[in-house]
Amino acid sequence: MHLDVYTLFIFELFILILLTAVMLFAWIGGRRDPTLGLTALMLAFSTAGTLLSSMRAGVSEVIPVVFSNMMILLCYGIMWAALRIFTGRRVFLPVVFSGPIIWLVFCLYPAFYHNLEPRIFLTSLLTATYTLLTTLEIWHARRQLQVTYWPALPLSFFHACFYLARPFFDDSLPYAEMAGGHSSGFFAILIFEAILYAICLSFIILAMVYERGQLGYKQASLSDPLTGVGNRRDFLERGNELIRKRKNNDFPLQLILFDLDNFKRLNDQYGHAGGDSALVFFCNVVKASLEKKDIFARIGGEEFACLTTRPREQAIRMAENIRFQLAQNSQHSIPMTVSVGMAFSESDQDSISHLLIQADHALYRAKSAGKNRIELS
């Protein structure tokens, strides 16, 4: 089967231009995510580098040999930077520009510049190195990404292996006009693989950025913007999920309900800024006593709830420690204390709402009995 290299080349340019436009519009309309912006820049340089590689007739070979390859290698450096930013790590500009600079330095030597085999070997090696670095960035951050990252791993790894194998297979003339416009050799396969890689990589990056954005919106809808802890919706969802898990694996479950005392007086005297700082301070006190499995959330104005799997006596000690720490470290002249109501879930408990009602009754007794105390349901 013969592959028309001219057609593949034009198709590659068309695809690169289209992907650049798609990624650029996604960047503009997606809160200017830097990963999308760098991907759009990478595709734009790739388009320019691919176009320059065809400028051979009547033009010095410096453009297609030196500058086009420098642009394409820069694309891979930008791709590495884009994925590194996506994973939340610093970008080192020397790494981004090292590939193009290495290529330029080697091209200064006539023995290299006029010899096709070492040029193919060096471009393949630099391309594979950048791609493997990109693969390692994704693999290194896989536990923190919280998005569907795995399609990027085999894609990048295959692309790196493809270019590592290229020097052993690419014995065809590398330019369409020298190949008579048709080729069944490696050069046509090279163009075809580049098209598939550009398409797949672009849409994988777009999907990962979109998924992370959706996850951010979901997390924002489940957290209290002032204190950073969960909100009532988050508490109910996670609490009910914990109760469902207990049906198959019995474990203790205690609910602690906190209500800050004298909060209205504190707000009246220090304003809303003072009230906000008091809420944040209280959350910091509670967080110091929490374990990894504990669920803590703000479920009302100055009302907070904690669901813990600790045994009953340990849960009571934790609540007492929080009450004591808050009373001893008040930020304001008005004593900052907390009343606590506790409820203990039975093995047949079917919802978190019932536990909240029980804890609320105990909290009401704590308020009525003079505040700054713990009452059990």
Short mmCIF file of C-alpha atoms in Angstrom, two decimals:
data_model
loop_
_atom_site.label_atom_id
_atom_site.label_comp_id
_atom_site.label_asym_id
_atom_site.label_seq_id
_atom_site.Cartn_x
_atom_site.Cartn_y
_atom_site.Cartn_z
CA MET A 1 0.00 0.00 0.00
CA HIS A 2 1.33 3.44 -0.98
CA LEU A 3 0.78 6.43 1.28
CA ASP A 4 0.68 9.81 -0.43
CA VAL A 5 3.21 11.85 1.53
CA TYR A 6 2.02 15.15 0.07
CA THR A 7 -1.53 14.39 1.22
CA LEU A 8 -0.35 13.30 4.67
CA PHE A 9 1.77 16.43 5.01
CA ILE A 10 -1.12 18.76 4.10
CA PHE A 11 -3.43 16.78 6.38
CA GLU A 12 -0.92 17.10 9.24
CA LEU A 13 -0.77 20.88 8.78
CA PHE A 14 -4.55 21.11 8.70
CA ILE A 15 -4.89 19.01 11.87
CA LEU A 16 -2.24 21.05 13.71
CA ILE A 17 -3.91 24.35 12.77
CA LEU A 18 -7.30 23.01 13.84
CA LEU A 19 -5.96 21.69 17.16
CA THR A 20 -4.20 25.00 17.83
CA ALA A 21 -7.47 26.86 17.32
CA VAL A 22 -9.41 24.41 19.51
CA MET A 23 -6.89 24.63 22.33
CA LEU A 24 -6.64 28.42 22.03
CA PHE A 25 -10.41 28.84 22.31
CA ALA A 26 -10.46 26.36 25.21
CA TRP A 27 -7.78 28.43 26.95
CA ILE A 28 -9.63 31.71 26.37
CA GLY A 29 -12.94 30.29 27.56
CA GLY A 30 -11.54 28.17 30.39
CA ARG A 31 -10.36 30.73 32.94
CA ARG A 32 -6.97 30.96 31.15
CA ASP A 33 -5.69 27.63 32.46
CA PRO A 34 -1.89 27.72 31.87
CA THR A 35 -1.82 24.08 30.77
CA LEU A 36 -4.22 24.80 27.93
CA GLY A 37 -2.35 27.98 27.03
CA LEU A 38 0.98 26.18 26.82
CA THR A 39 -0.59 23.35 24.83
CA ALA A 40 -1.96 25.89 22.34
CA LEU A 41 1.51 27.47 22.12
CA MET A 42 3.08 24.04 21.61
CA LEU A 43 0.69 23.25 18.75
CA ALA A 44 1.31 26.66 17.16
CA PHE A 45 5.09 26.10 17.20
CA SER A 46 4.55 22.59 15.87
CA THR A 47 2.53 24.00 12.97
CA ALA A 48 5.24 26.55 12.18
CA GLY A 49 8.02 23.98 12.49
CA THR A 50 6.21 21.52 10.22
CA LEU A 51 5.62 24.24 7.63
CA LEU A 52 9.27 25.35 7.74
CA SER A 53 10.45 21.78 7.23
CA SER A 54 8.92 21.81 3.73
CA MET A 55 10.79 24.94 2.58
CA ARG A 56 13.58 23.33 0.60
CA ALA A 57 13.24 24.28 -3.08
CA GLY A 58 15.21 27.46 -3.78
CA VAL A 59 15.76 28.17 -0.09
CA SER A 60 18.80 27.58 2.09
CA GLU A 61 18.62 24.34 4.04
CA VAL A 62 19.27 26.31 7.23
CA ILE A 63 15.51 26.94 7.55
CA PRO A 64 14.21 23.35 7.16
CA VAL A 65 17.16 21.65 8.83
CA VAL A 66 18.05 24.01 11.68
CA PHE A 67 15.12 26.26 12.51
CA SER A 68 12.26 23.83 11.82
CA ASN A 69 13.82 21.16 14.05
CA MET A 70 14.54 23.74 16.75
CA MET A 71 10.86 24.72 16.72
CA ILE A 72 9.66 21.13 16.87
CA LEU A 73 12.04 20.31 19.73
CA LEU A 74 10.86 23.45 21.52
CA CYS A 75 7.32 22.05 21.20
CA TYR A 76 8.33 19.00 23.20
CA GLY A 77 9.95 21.22 25.82
CA ILE A 78 6.75 23.25 26.11
CA MET A 79 4.72 20.02 26.34
CA TRP A 80 6.89 18.92 29.28
CA ALA A 81 6.39 22.34 30.91
CA ALA A 82 2.61 22.18 30.39
CA LEU A 83 2.32 18.78 32.10
CA ARG A 84 4.67 19.88 34.87
CA ILE A 85 2.47 22.92 35.57
CA PHE A 86 -0.60 20.69 35.48
CA THR A 87 0.92 18.50 38.18
CA GLY A 88 1.72 21.57 40.29
CA ARG A 89 5.49 21.57 39.95
CA ARG A 90 7.99 24.26 38.99
CA VAL A 91 9.11 24.64 35.39
CA PHE A 92 12.85 24.89 34.71
CA LEU A 93 13.35 26.95 31.58
CA PRO A 94 16.84 25.49 30.86
CA VAL A 95 15.15 22.10 30.39
CA VAL A 96 12.55 23.60 28.03
CA PHE A 97 15.18 25.23 25.80
CA SER A 98 17.97 22.65 26.14
CA GLY A 99 16.72 20.52 23.21
CA PRO A 100 16.70 23.35 20.63
CA ILE A 101 20.04 24.67 21.92
CA ILE A 102 21.69 21.24 21.71
CA TRP A 103 20.39 20.88 18.14
CA LEU A 104 21.72 24.34 17.16
CA VAL A 105 25.16 23.61 18.62
CA PHE A 106 25.46 20.31 16.75
CA CYS A 107 24.35 21.98 13.50
CA LEU A 108 27.36 24.30 13.75
CA TYR A 109 29.58 21.32 12.85
CA PRO A 110 29.57 20.62 9.07
CA ALA A 111 30.14 16.89 9.60
CA PHE A 112 26.85 16.73 11.48
CA TYR A 113 24.93 19.30 9.44
CA HIS A 114 25.55 17.58 6.08
CA ASN A 115 24.97 14.04 7.33
CA LEU A 116 21.40 12.74 7.51
CA GLU A 117 21.97 9.74 9.79
CA PRO A 118 23.32 11.62 12.86
CA ARG A 119 20.60 14.28 12.40
CA ILE A 120 17.89 11.62 12.51
CA PHE A 121 19.55 10.00 15.52
CA LEU A 122 19.83 13.26 17.52
CA THR A 123 16.30 14.50 16.79
CA SER A 124 14.92 11.08 17.69
CA LEU A 125 16.92 10.95 20.91
CA LEU A 126 15.91 14.46 22.02
CA THR A 127 12.25 13.84 21.12
CA ALA A 128 12.19 10.55 23.03
CA THR A 129 13.91 12.17 26.03
CA TYR A 130 11.36 14.99 26.26
CA THR A 131 8.48 12.54 25.85
CA LEU A 132 9.82 10.21 28.53
CA LEU A 133 10.23 13.19 30.88
CA THR A 134 6.59 14.09 30.24
CA THR A 135 5.55 10.49 30.96
CA LEU A 136 7.52 10.52 34.20
CA GLU A 137 5.85 13.79 35.28
CA ILE A 138 2.42 12.20 34.95
CA TRP A 139 3.52 8.99 36.67
CA HIS A 140 5.20 10.88 39.52
CA ALA A 141 2.02 12.87 40.28
CA ARG A 142 -0.51 10.10 39.61
CA ARG A 143 -1.65 9.88 43.26
CA GLN A 144 -2.34 13.63 43.49
CA LEU A 145 -3.91 14.27 40.09
CA GLN A 146 -7.42 12.95 40.93
CA VAL A 147 -8.24 12.93 37.21
CA THR A 148 -8.23 10.25 34.50
CA TYR A 149 -4.54 10.45 33.64
CA TRP A 150 -3.80 6.87 32.55
CA PRO A 151 -4.48 7.29 28.76
CA ALA A 152 -1.59 9.77 28.63
CA LEU A 153 0.91 7.20 29.95
CA PRO A 154 0.77 4.57 27.18
CA LEU A 155 0.40 7.29 24.54
CA SER A 156 3.55 9.14 25.62
CA PHE A 157 5.48 5.96 26.27
CA PHE A 158 4.64 4.58 22.81
CA HIS A 159 5.63 7.89 21.19
CA ALA A 160 8.99 7.81 23.00
CA CYS A 161 9.61 4.18 21.97
CA PHE A 162 8.62 5.02 18.39
CA TYR A 163 11.30 7.71 18.18
CA LEU A 164 13.89 5.55 19.92
CA ALA A 165 13.28 2.96 17.20
CA ARG A 166 13.26 5.51 14.37
CA PRO A 167 17.07 5.57 13.68
CA PHE A 168 16.96 1.81 13.01
CA PHE A 169 14.08 1.94 10.52
CA ASP A 170 14.16 5.37 8.87
CA ASP A 171 16.21 4.58 5.78
CA SER A 172 13.82 6.46 3.46
CA LEU A 173 14.50 9.93 2.12
CA PRO A 174 12.97 12.32 4.62
CA TYR A 175 11.37 14.81 2.26
CA ALA A 176 8.25 14.34 0.20
CA GLU A 177 9.59 15.97 -2.92
CA MET A 178 12.63 13.68 -2.92
CA ALA A 179 10.44 10.60 -2.45
CA GLY A 180 8.42 11.31 -5.57
CA GLY A 181 5.33 12.21 -3.61
CA HIS A 182 4.60 8.59 -2.64
CA SER A 183 6.21 6.44 0.01
CA SER A 184 5.49 3.16 1.71
CA GLY A 185 8.55 3.69 3.89
CA PHE A 186 9.08 4.93 7.41
CA PHE A 187 8.72 8.63 6.61
CA ALA A 188 5.04 8.24 5.72
CA ILE A 189 4.48 6.23 8.90
CA LEU A 190 6.31 8.98 10.82
CA ILE A 191 3.86 11.63 9.59
CA PHE A 192 0.87 9.38 10.29
CA GLU A 193 2.06 8.67 13.85
CA ALA A 194 2.67 12.39 14.46
CA ILE A 195 -0.92 13.18 13.40
CA LEU A 196 -2.38 10.55 15.73
CA TYR A 197 -0.14 11.63 18.60
CA ALA A 198 -1.06 15.32 18.24
CA ILE A 199 -4.79 14.54 18.16
CA CYS A 200 -4.75 12.11 21.08
CA LEU A 201 -2.45 14.20 23.28
CA SER A 202 -4.47 17.38 22.72
CA PHE A 203 -7.77 15.79 23.66
CA ILE A 204 -6.29 13.92 26.63
CA ILE A 205 -4.90 17.19 28.01
CA LEU A 206 -8.22 18.93 27.31
CA ALA A 207 -10.11 16.14 29.10
CA MET A 208 -7.78 16.21 32.14
CA VAL A 209 -8.04 19.99 32.50
CA TYR A 210 -11.83 19.86 32.11
CA GLU A 211 -12.13 17.03 34.64
CA ARG A 212 -9.99 18.87 37.16
CA GLY A 213 -12.12 21.98 36.69
CA GLN A 214 -15.30 19.97 37.31
CA LEU A 215 -13.70 18.43 40.39
CA GLY A 216 -12.81 21.89 41.65
CA TYR A 217 -16.40 23.05 41.22
CA LYS A 218 -17.65 19.96 43.06
CA GLN A 219 -15.22 20.47 45.93
CA ALA A 220 -16.21 24.14 46.16
CA SER A 221 -19.89 23.15 46.38
CA LEU A 222 -19.07 20.81 49.28
CA SER A 223 -16.87 23.14 51.35
CA ASP A 224 -17.38 26.20 53.50
CA PRO A 225 -15.60 29.12 51.79
CA LEU A 226 -14.68 30.85 55.07
CA THR A 227 -13.21 28.03 57.13
CA GLY A 228 -12.29 25.58 54.36
CA VAL A 229 -14.00 22.65 56.12
CA GLY A 230 -16.94 20.72 54.65
CA ASN A 231 -20.44 22.16 54.55
CA ARG A 232 -23.76 20.57 55.58
CA ARG A 233 -24.25 18.86 52.21
CA ASP A 234 -20.78 17.34 52.36
CA PHE A 235 -21.34 16.19 55.93
CA LEU A 236 -24.65 14.48 55.12
CA GLU A 237 -23.27 12.75 52.01
CA ARG A 238 -20.12 11.46 53.65
CA GLY A 239 -21.91 10.63 56.89
CA ASN A 240 -24.58 8.54 55.21
CA GLU A 241 -21.89 6.80 53.15
CA LEU A 242 -20.09 5.90 56.38
CA ILE A 243 -23.31 4.50 57.86
CA ARG A 244 -23.84 2.37 54.73
CA LYS A 245 -20.30 0.99 55.03
CA ARG A 246 -20.96 0.04 58.65
CA LYS A 247 -23.73 -2.35 57.62
CA ASN A 248 -21.08 -4.68 56.16
CA ASN A 249 -18.34 -3.95 58.67
CA ASP A 250 -19.48 -3.03 62.17
CA PHE A 251 -17.52 -0.22 63.88
CA PRO A 252 -18.32 2.51 66.45
CA LEU A 253 -19.78 5.77 65.19
CA GLN A 254 -20.18 8.92 67.30
CA LEU A 255 -21.53 12.33 66.35
CA ILE A 256 -20.33 15.47 68.12
CA LEU A 257 -22.27 18.72 67.64
CA PHE A 258 -20.54 22.01 68.53
CA ASP A 259 -22.19 25.41 68.96
CA LEU A 260 -20.08 28.47 69.81
CA ASP A 261 -21.32 30.34 72.88
CA ASN A 262 -21.89 34.11 72.95
CA PHE A 263 -21.27 34.34 69.23
CA LYS A 264 -23.81 37.14 68.70
CA ARG A 265 -22.13 39.25 71.39
CA LEU A 266 -18.76 38.63 69.79
CA ASN A 267 -20.13 39.67 66.39
CA ASP A 268 -21.72 42.82 67.85
CA GLN A 269 -18.52 43.90 69.60
CA TYR A 270 -15.91 42.99 66.99
CA GLY A 271 -17.96 43.06 63.80
CA HIS A 272 -18.23 40.35 61.20
CA ALA A 273 -14.45 40.26 60.74
CA GLY A 274 -14.06 39.35 64.39
CA GLY A 275 -16.77 36.71 64.09
CA ASP A 276 -15.12 35.25 61.02
CA SER A 277 -11.74 35.06 62.73
CA ALA A 278 -13.38 33.30 65.69
CA LEU A 279 -14.90 30.67 63.39
CA VAL A 280 -11.57 30.06 61.67
CA PHE A 281 -9.80 29.89 65.04
CA PHE A 282 -12.29 27.31 66.31
CA CYS A 283 -11.84 25.17 63.20
CA ASN A 284 -8.07 25.21 63.69
CA VAL A 285 -8.52 24.05 67.29
CA VAL A 286 -10.74 21.17 66.14
CA LYS A 287 -8.45 20.16 63.25
CA ALA A 288 -5.59 19.68 65.72
CA SER A 289 -7.62 16.90 67.40
CA LEU A 290 -8.99 15.19 64.30
CA GLU A 291 -7.91 11.86 62.89
CA LYS A 292 -7.77 11.09 59.17
CA LYS A 293 -11.11 9.24 59.15
CA ASP A 294 -13.02 11.91 61.09
CA ILE A 295 -15.60 13.94 59.18
CA PHE A 296 -15.81 17.58 60.27
CA ALA A 297 -18.05 20.26 58.77
CA ARG A 298 -19.75 23.59 59.36
CA ILE A 299 -23.47 22.83 59.22
CA GLY A 300 -24.85 26.21 60.30
CA GLY A 301 -23.79 29.75 61.21
CA GLU A 302 -21.72 28.93 64.32
CA GLU A 303 -22.68 25.27 64.47
CA PHE A 304 -20.25 22.49 63.55
CA ALA A 305 -20.48 18.71 63.49
CA CYS A 306 -17.90 15.94 63.72
CA LEU A 307 -18.51 12.28 62.91
CA THR A 308 -15.89 9.93 64.29
CA THR A 309 -15.32 6.19 64.37
CA ARG A 310 -13.46 6.33 67.68
CA PRO A 311 -14.83 4.37 70.62
CA ARG A 312 -17.31 6.21 72.81
CA GLU A 313 -14.91 7.14 75.63
CA GLN A 314 -12.25 8.38 73.21
CA ALA A 315 -14.81 10.53 71.41
CA ILE A 316 -15.88 12.09 74.71
CA ARG A 317 -12.25 12.84 75.60
CA MET A 318 -11.71 14.45 72.20
CA ALA A 319 -14.77 16.68 72.64
CA GLU A 320 -13.65 17.65 76.14
CA ASN A 321 -10.16 18.47 74.90
CA ILE A 322 -11.59 20.76 72.19
CA ARG A 323 -13.89 22.48 74.71
CA PHE A 324 -10.98 23.00 77.13
CA GLN A 325 -8.51 24.21 74.47
CA LEU A 326 -11.00 26.78 73.15
CA ALA A 327 -11.78 28.16 76.61
CA GLN A 328 -8.06 28.47 77.41
CA ASN A 329 -7.03 30.17 74.15
CA SER A 330 -9.74 32.72 73.49
CA GLN A 331 -8.79 35.41 70.96
CA HIS A 332 -11.07 38.13 72.33
CA SER A 333 -12.01 39.74 75.65
CA ILE A 334 -15.41 38.01 75.40
CA PRO A 335 -14.85 34.42 76.61
CA MET A 336 -14.97 32.12 73.61
CA THR A 337 -16.47 28.82 74.67
CA VAL A 338 -18.39 26.03 73.01
CA SER A 339 -21.34 23.87 74.00
CA VAL A 340 -21.29 20.26 72.89
CA GLY A 341 -23.99 17.68 72.28
CA MET A 342 -23.04 14.07 71.56
CA ALA A 343 -24.99 11.18 70.06
CA PHE A 344 -23.89 7.57 69.75
CA SER A 345 -25.04 5.58 66.76
CA GLU A 346 -26.65 2.19 67.17
CA SER A 347 -25.79 -0.67 64.82
CA ASP A 348 -29.18 -0.38 63.09
CA GLN A 349 -28.86 3.40 62.54
CA ASP A 350 -29.99 4.13 58.97
CA SER A 351 -29.29 7.86 58.49
CA ILE A 352 -27.11 10.68 59.68
CA SER A 353 -30.16 12.93 60.06
CA HIS A 354 -31.44 10.87 63.01
CA LEU A 355 -28.06 11.18 64.72
CA LEU A 356 -28.11 14.95 64.21
CA ILE A 357 -31.54 15.18 65.87
CA GLN A 358 -30.29 13.24 68.91
CA ALA A 359 -27.11 15.35 69.17
CA ASP A 360 -29.16 18.54 68.78
CA HIS A 361 -31.34 17.58 71.77
CA ALA A 362 -28.19 17.01 73.84
CA LEU A 363 -26.77 20.35 72.62
CA TYR A 364 -29.96 22.13 73.70
CA ARG A 365 -29.54 20.69 77.22
CA ALA A 366 -25.91 21.89 77.29
CA LYS A 367 -27.02 25.43 76.36
CA SER A 368 -29.81 25.40 78.93
CA ALA A 369 -27.49 24.12 81.67
CA GLY A 370 -25.12 27.10 81.38
CA LYS A 371 -23.10 26.56 78.19
CA ASN A 372 -19.43 25.58 77.92
CA ARG A 373 -20.23 21.97 78.71
CA ILE A 374 -20.84 18.56 77.13
CA GLU A 375 -24.14 16.70 77.21
CA LEU A 376 -24.73 13.15 75.96
CA SER A 377 -27.86 11.95 74.20
#
